[in-house]
C-alpha cells in the first residue's frame, strides 16, 4: 500500500511559538492531501484539504491564519500552527489521496505548554 | 449531506472468535466508496478494506470481510478468527466518487474493539 510519513511524531513547544508539521507521500505523488485533528477516543475532524499548487480549503470553524497549510510539491504538505496555545494541543494526522483512497501518516502529538 | 453512523461505541470479543461491527450511512449519491479503517493504540490509521458501491460482491481481505447492503445503506465489517492485534478503534467512512469528488472522507464515530485472550 501507499506510504505516508509525518514529521515530527512528537513536539512540545512553548505557548506563543510556531510549530511546523510535515507530511510526505513516500512512494506516490499526491495532488491532494488532508489535515485532521483528533481528540482522544474521538473520530477524526477534518481541518483542511491541501491541493498542490493552490490554496488550501479550510473547513468551517478552522482558523486559516492560525493553521497555515502549504502544499508546495506533489509529495509534501506542511501544517504550521502559528502562535500556538495550550488549547492547540492535540493529535494531528495527515493523509494523502491516491486512486480515490486516503492513506494516513502516523500522526503528530503536539503539546503546547 | 452524507452521514455515517456507528452505533456500537465499544465491543469485545474473545480471541479466535468472530465479531461484526455495524455501520450505516445516508446518502443520495449512487456512486461512492465505503471504507473501514483501523486505528490501533499506536494511533496509525490503517486501511482495512474498501468497497465500491457499484460492485455487488462484498470485499474481503484475509480475515476481514464486509456485508454491503446498498438498499439498506448498511456496511458491516466481520472479523474472523480475532487476534490480539485486532484490538483497535475501527472507523467506517464514506467517499463520493466521480464528478465533484474532493476525495473527502466522512467518518463515523468509531467503534473500540477489544480482543480478549
Short mmCIF file of C-alpha atoms in Angstrom, two decimals:
data_model
loop_
_atom_site.label_atom_id
_atom_site.label_comp_id
_atom_site.label_asym_id
_atom_site.label_seq_id
_atom_site.Cartn_x
_atom_site.Cartn_y
_atom_site.Cartn_z
CA UNK A 1 0.00 0.00 0.00
CA UNK A 2 0.90 3.66 -0.29
CA UNK A 3 3.13 5.04 2.46
CA UNK A 4 2.76 8.42 4.10
CA UNK A 5 5.20 9.81 6.62
CA UNK A 6 4.80 12.61 9.12
CA UNK A 7 7.43 14.56 10.97
CA UNK A 8 7.85 15.14 13.82
CA UNK A 9 5.96 12.42 15.64
CA UNK A 10 6.13 14.33 18.93
CA UNK A 11 6.60 18.03 19.57
CA UNK A 12 6.49 20.07 22.74
CA UNK A 13 6.60 23.83 22.44
CA UNK A 14 6.06 26.94 24.48
CA UNK A 15 2.92 29.00 24.19
CA UNK A 16 3.24 31.68 21.53
CA UNK A 17 5.68 29.81 19.31
CA UNK A 18 5.00 28.30 15.90
CA UNK A 19 5.28 24.65 15.01
CA UNK A 20 5.60 23.11 11.55
CA UNK A 21 4.47 19.58 10.77
CA UNK A 22 5.48 17.87 7.54
CA UNK A 23 3.50 15.26 5.64
CA UNK A 24 5.15 13.32 2.83
CA UNK A 25 3.91 10.72 0.39
CA UNK A 26 6.89 8.40 0.04
CA UNK A 27 6.08 6.20 -2.92
CA UNK A 28 3.46 8.11 -4.85
CA UNK A 29 2.58 11.63 -5.91
CA UNK A 30 -0.34 13.23 -4.16
CA UNK A 31 -2.15 16.17 -5.68
CA UNK A 32 -4.44 16.23 -2.69
CA UNK A 33 -3.62 15.84 0.97
CA UNK A 34 -5.71 16.32 4.06
CA UNK A 35 -5.10 17.51 7.60
CA UNK A 36 -7.07 16.22 10.55
CA UNK A 37 -7.20 16.80 14.25
CA UNK A 38 -8.17 14.07 16.66
CA UNK A 39 -9.02 14.19 20.35
CA UNK A 40 -8.66 11.06 22.47
CA UNK A 41 -11.22 8.36 21.74
CA UNK A 42 -12.95 10.53 19.16
CA UNK A 43 -13.26 10.46 15.43
CA UNK A 44 -11.08 12.43 13.06
CA UNK A 45 -12.02 16.03 12.44
CA UNK A 46 -11.08 17.36 9.01
CA UNK A 47 -9.31 20.68 9.24
CA UNK A 48 -8.44 21.37 5.62
CA UNK A 49 -7.85 19.96 2.17
CA UNK A 50 -4.45 20.72 0.71
CA UNK A 51 -4.06 20.88 -3.07
CA UNK A 52 -0.68 21.07 -4.74
CA UNK A 53 -0.03 24.46 -6.22
CA UNK A 54 -3.14 26.13 -4.86
CA UNK A 55 -4.56 27.46 -1.65
CA UNK A 56 -5.87 25.05 0.91
CA UNK A 57 -9.58 24.69 1.51
CA UNK A 58 -10.42 25.01 5.17
CA UNK A 59 -13.40 23.51 6.95
CA UNK A 60 -15.84 25.76 8.67
CA UNK A 61 -14.60 26.94 12.02
CA UNK A 62 -10.92 26.35 11.31
CA UNK A 63 -8.81 29.48 11.57
CA UNK A 64 -6.86 29.91 8.35
CA UNK A 65 -4.36 32.33 9.86
CA UNK A 66 -3.64 30.01 12.73
CA UNK A 67 -3.27 26.80 10.78
CA UNK A 68 -1.21 27.59 7.72
CA UNK A 69 -1.08 24.90 5.07
CA UNK A 70 1.37 24.79 2.20
CA UNK A 71 1.39 22.09 -0.47
CA UNK A 72 4.49 23.07 -2.43
CA UNK A 73 5.17 19.80 -4.19
CA UNK A 74 3.41 16.59 -5.16
CA UNK A 75 4.94 14.77 -2.21
CA UNK A 76 4.97 17.35 0.58
CA UNK A 77 2.36 19.28 2.51
CA UNK A 78 3.08 21.23 5.67
CA UNK A 79 0.89 22.43 8.50
CA UNK A 80 2.15 25.31 10.59
CA UNK A 81 0.43 26.04 13.86
CA UNK A 82 1.15 29.71 14.45
CA UNK A 83 1.27 31.30 17.89
CA UNK A 84 0.37 28.01 19.46
CA UNK A 85 -1.59 27.95 22.71
CA UNK A 86 -2.36 25.11 25.12
CA UNK A 87 -5.78 24.59 23.52
CA UNK A 88 -3.99 23.69 20.28
CA UNK A 89 -2.52 20.64 22.00
CA UNK A 90 -3.83 17.65 20.11
CA UNK A 91 -3.04 14.81 17.76
CA UNK A 92 -2.69 15.95 14.16
CA UNK A 93 -2.92 13.47 11.29
CA UNK A 94 -2.32 13.95 7.60
CA UNK A 95 -3.40 11.80 4.73
CA UNK A 96 -2.67 11.67 1.01
CA UNK A 97 -5.08 10.72 -1.73
CA UNK A 98 -4.19 8.07 -4.26
CA UNK A 99 -6.67 6.36 -6.58
CA UNK A 100 -9.60 7.63 -4.53
CA UNK A 101 -8.30 6.22 -1.28
CA UNK A 102 -6.80 8.16 1.59
CA UNK A 103 -3.61 6.83 3.13
CA UNK A 104 -2.66 8.20 6.50
CA UNK A 105 0.53 9.32 8.16
CA UNK A 106 1.38 8.12 11.68
CA UNK A 107 0.30 11.39 13.28
CA UNK A 108 1.97 14.13 15.32
CA UNK A 109 1.35 14.68 19.00
CA UNK A 110 1.55 18.37 19.82
CA UNK A 111 1.81 19.60 23.40
CA UNK A 112 1.81 23.33 23.99
CA UNK A 113 3.00 24.41 27.41
CA UNK B 1 -25.14 15.79 3.07
CA UNK B 2 -23.76 12.39 3.82
CA UNK B 3 -23.66 10.91 7.29
CA UNK B 4 -22.08 7.78 8.70
CA UNK B 5 -23.26 6.16 11.90
CA UNK B 6 -21.55 3.55 14.03
CA UNK B 7 -23.95 2.65 16.80
CA UNK B 8 -21.60 0.47 18.84
CA UNK B 9 -19.13 2.63 20.79
CA UNK B 10 -17.38 -0.39 22.33
CA UNK B 11 -17.26 -4.09 21.67
CA UNK B 12 -15.24 -7.01 22.91
CA UNK B 13 -14.55 -10.47 21.55
CA UNK B 14 -12.60 -13.48 22.65
CA UNK B 15 -9.50 -14.38 20.75
CA UNK B 16 -10.21 -16.69 17.78
CA UNK B 17 -13.90 -15.79 17.70
CA UNK B 18 -15.78 -13.78 15.11
CA UNK B 19 -17.13 -10.28 15.60
CA UNK B 20 -19.20 -7.95 13.43
CA UNK B 21 -19.03 -4.17 13.59
CA UNK B 22 -22.01 -2.23 12.31
CA UNK B 23 -22.09 0.86 10.12
CA UNK B 24 -24.97 2.62 8.43
CA UNK B 25 -24.80 5.63 6.18
CA UNK B 26 -27.06 8.07 4.48
CA UNK B 27 -26.53 9.50 1.02
CA UNK B 28 -28.36 10.41 -2.14
CA UNK B 29 -25.32 9.55 -4.25
CA UNK B 30 -25.29 6.44 -6.39
CA UNK B 31 -21.55 6.21 -6.93
CA UNK B 32 -19.36 6.12 -3.88
CA UNK B 33 -16.83 4.20 -1.86
CA UNK B 34 -17.06 2.83 1.64
CA UNK B 35 -14.08 2.12 3.82
CA UNK B 36 -13.11 0.56 7.08
CA UNK B 37 -10.04 1.94 8.78
CA UNK B 38 -8.37 0.57 11.88
CA UNK B 39 -6.60 2.73 14.47
CA UNK B 40 -4.62 0.63 16.96
CA UNK B 41 -3.15 2.10 20.16
CA UNK B 42 -0.26 3.50 18.12
CA UNK B 43 -2.92 5.74 16.51
CA UNK B 44 -1.70 4.99 12.99
CA UNK B 45 -4.75 4.84 10.73
CA UNK B 46 -4.65 1.69 8.62
CA UNK B 47 -6.87 0.90 5.66
CA UNK B 48 -8.64 -2.39 6.30
CA UNK B 49 -10.98 -2.71 3.37
CA UNK B 50 -12.57 -0.73 0.57
CA UNK B 51 -15.89 -1.31 -1.18
CA UNK B 52 -17.10 0.30 -4.38
CA UNK B 53 -20.82 0.88 -4.32
CA UNK B 54 -21.44 -0.36 -7.84
CA UNK B 55 -19.83 -3.70 -7.07
CA UNK B 56 -22.34 -6.14 -5.67
CA UNK B 57 -19.70 -8.56 -4.49
CA UNK B 58 -18.65 -7.98 -0.91
CA UNK B 59 -15.00 -7.05 -0.45
CA UNK B 60 -12.76 -9.35 1.54
CA UNK B 61 -9.22 -9.02 2.81
CA UNK B 62 -7.92 -12.11 4.56
CA UNK B 63 -9.83 -12.37 7.88
CA UNK B 64 -11.77 -9.18 7.19
CA UNK B 65 -14.93 -9.12 5.12
CA UNK B 66 -17.84 -6.78 4.68
CA UNK B 67 -21.56 -7.21 4.30
CA UNK B 68 -22.58 -4.42 1.97
CA UNK B 69 -26.32 -3.87 1.70
CA UNK B 70 -26.74 -0.92 -0.66
CA UNK B 71 -30.50 -0.63 -0.43
CA UNK B 72 -30.37 -0.71 3.35
CA UNK B 73 -27.32 1.58 3.37
CA UNK B 74 -25.53 -0.79 5.66
CA UNK B 75 -21.84 -1.69 5.61
CA UNK B 76 -20.78 -4.03 8.41
CA UNK B 77 -17.31 -5.42 8.99
CA UNK B 78 -16.77 -9.02 10.02
CA UNK B 79 -13.52 -10.04 11.62
CA UNK B 80 -12.95 -13.78 11.70
CA UNK B 81 -10.52 -15.62 13.96
CA UNK B 82 -9.94 -12.47 16.01
CA UNK B 83 -6.38 -11.83 17.10
CA UNK B 84 -4.99 -9.70 19.90
CA UNK B 85 -3.52 -7.39 17.27
CA UNK B 86 -7.04 -6.58 16.08
CA UNK B 87 -7.59 -4.55 19.24
CA UNK B 88 -8.17 -1.06 17.89
CA UNK B 89 -10.67 1.63 17.14
CA UNK B 90 -12.44 0.96 13.87
CA UNK B 91 -13.83 3.72 11.69
CA UNK B 92 -16.34 3.37 8.89
CA UNK B 93 -16.04 6.06 6.22
CA UNK B 94 -17.79 7.27 3.05
CA UNK B 95 -16.36 8.96 -0.04
CA UNK B 96 -18.19 10.27 -3.08
CA UNK B 97 -16.95 9.08 -6.43
CA UNK B 98 -16.51 10.88 -9.75
CA UNK B 99 -17.51 14.44 -10.56
CA UNK B 100 -17.10 16.89 -7.78
CA UNK B 101 -15.27 14.36 -5.73
CA UNK B 102 -12.81 16.11 -3.49
CA UNK B 103 -11.59 12.86 -2.00
CA UNK B 104 -13.06 13.83 1.33
CA UNK B 105 -13.95 11.12 3.79
CA UNK B 106 -16.98 11.26 6.03
CA UNK B 107 -16.20 9.28 9.16
CA UNK B 108 -18.38 7.51 11.65
CA UNK B 109 -17.87 7.96 15.36
CA UNK B 110 -15.77 4.83 15.66
CA UNK B 111 -16.09 1.51 17.49
CA UNK B 112 -13.49 0.48 20.00
CA UNK B 113 -12.85 -3.24 19.75
CA UNK B 114 -11.03 -5.16 22.43
CA UNK B 115 -9.87 -8.69 21.73
CA UNK B 116 -9.51 -10.66 24.94
CA UNK B 117 -7.11 -13.58 25.38
#
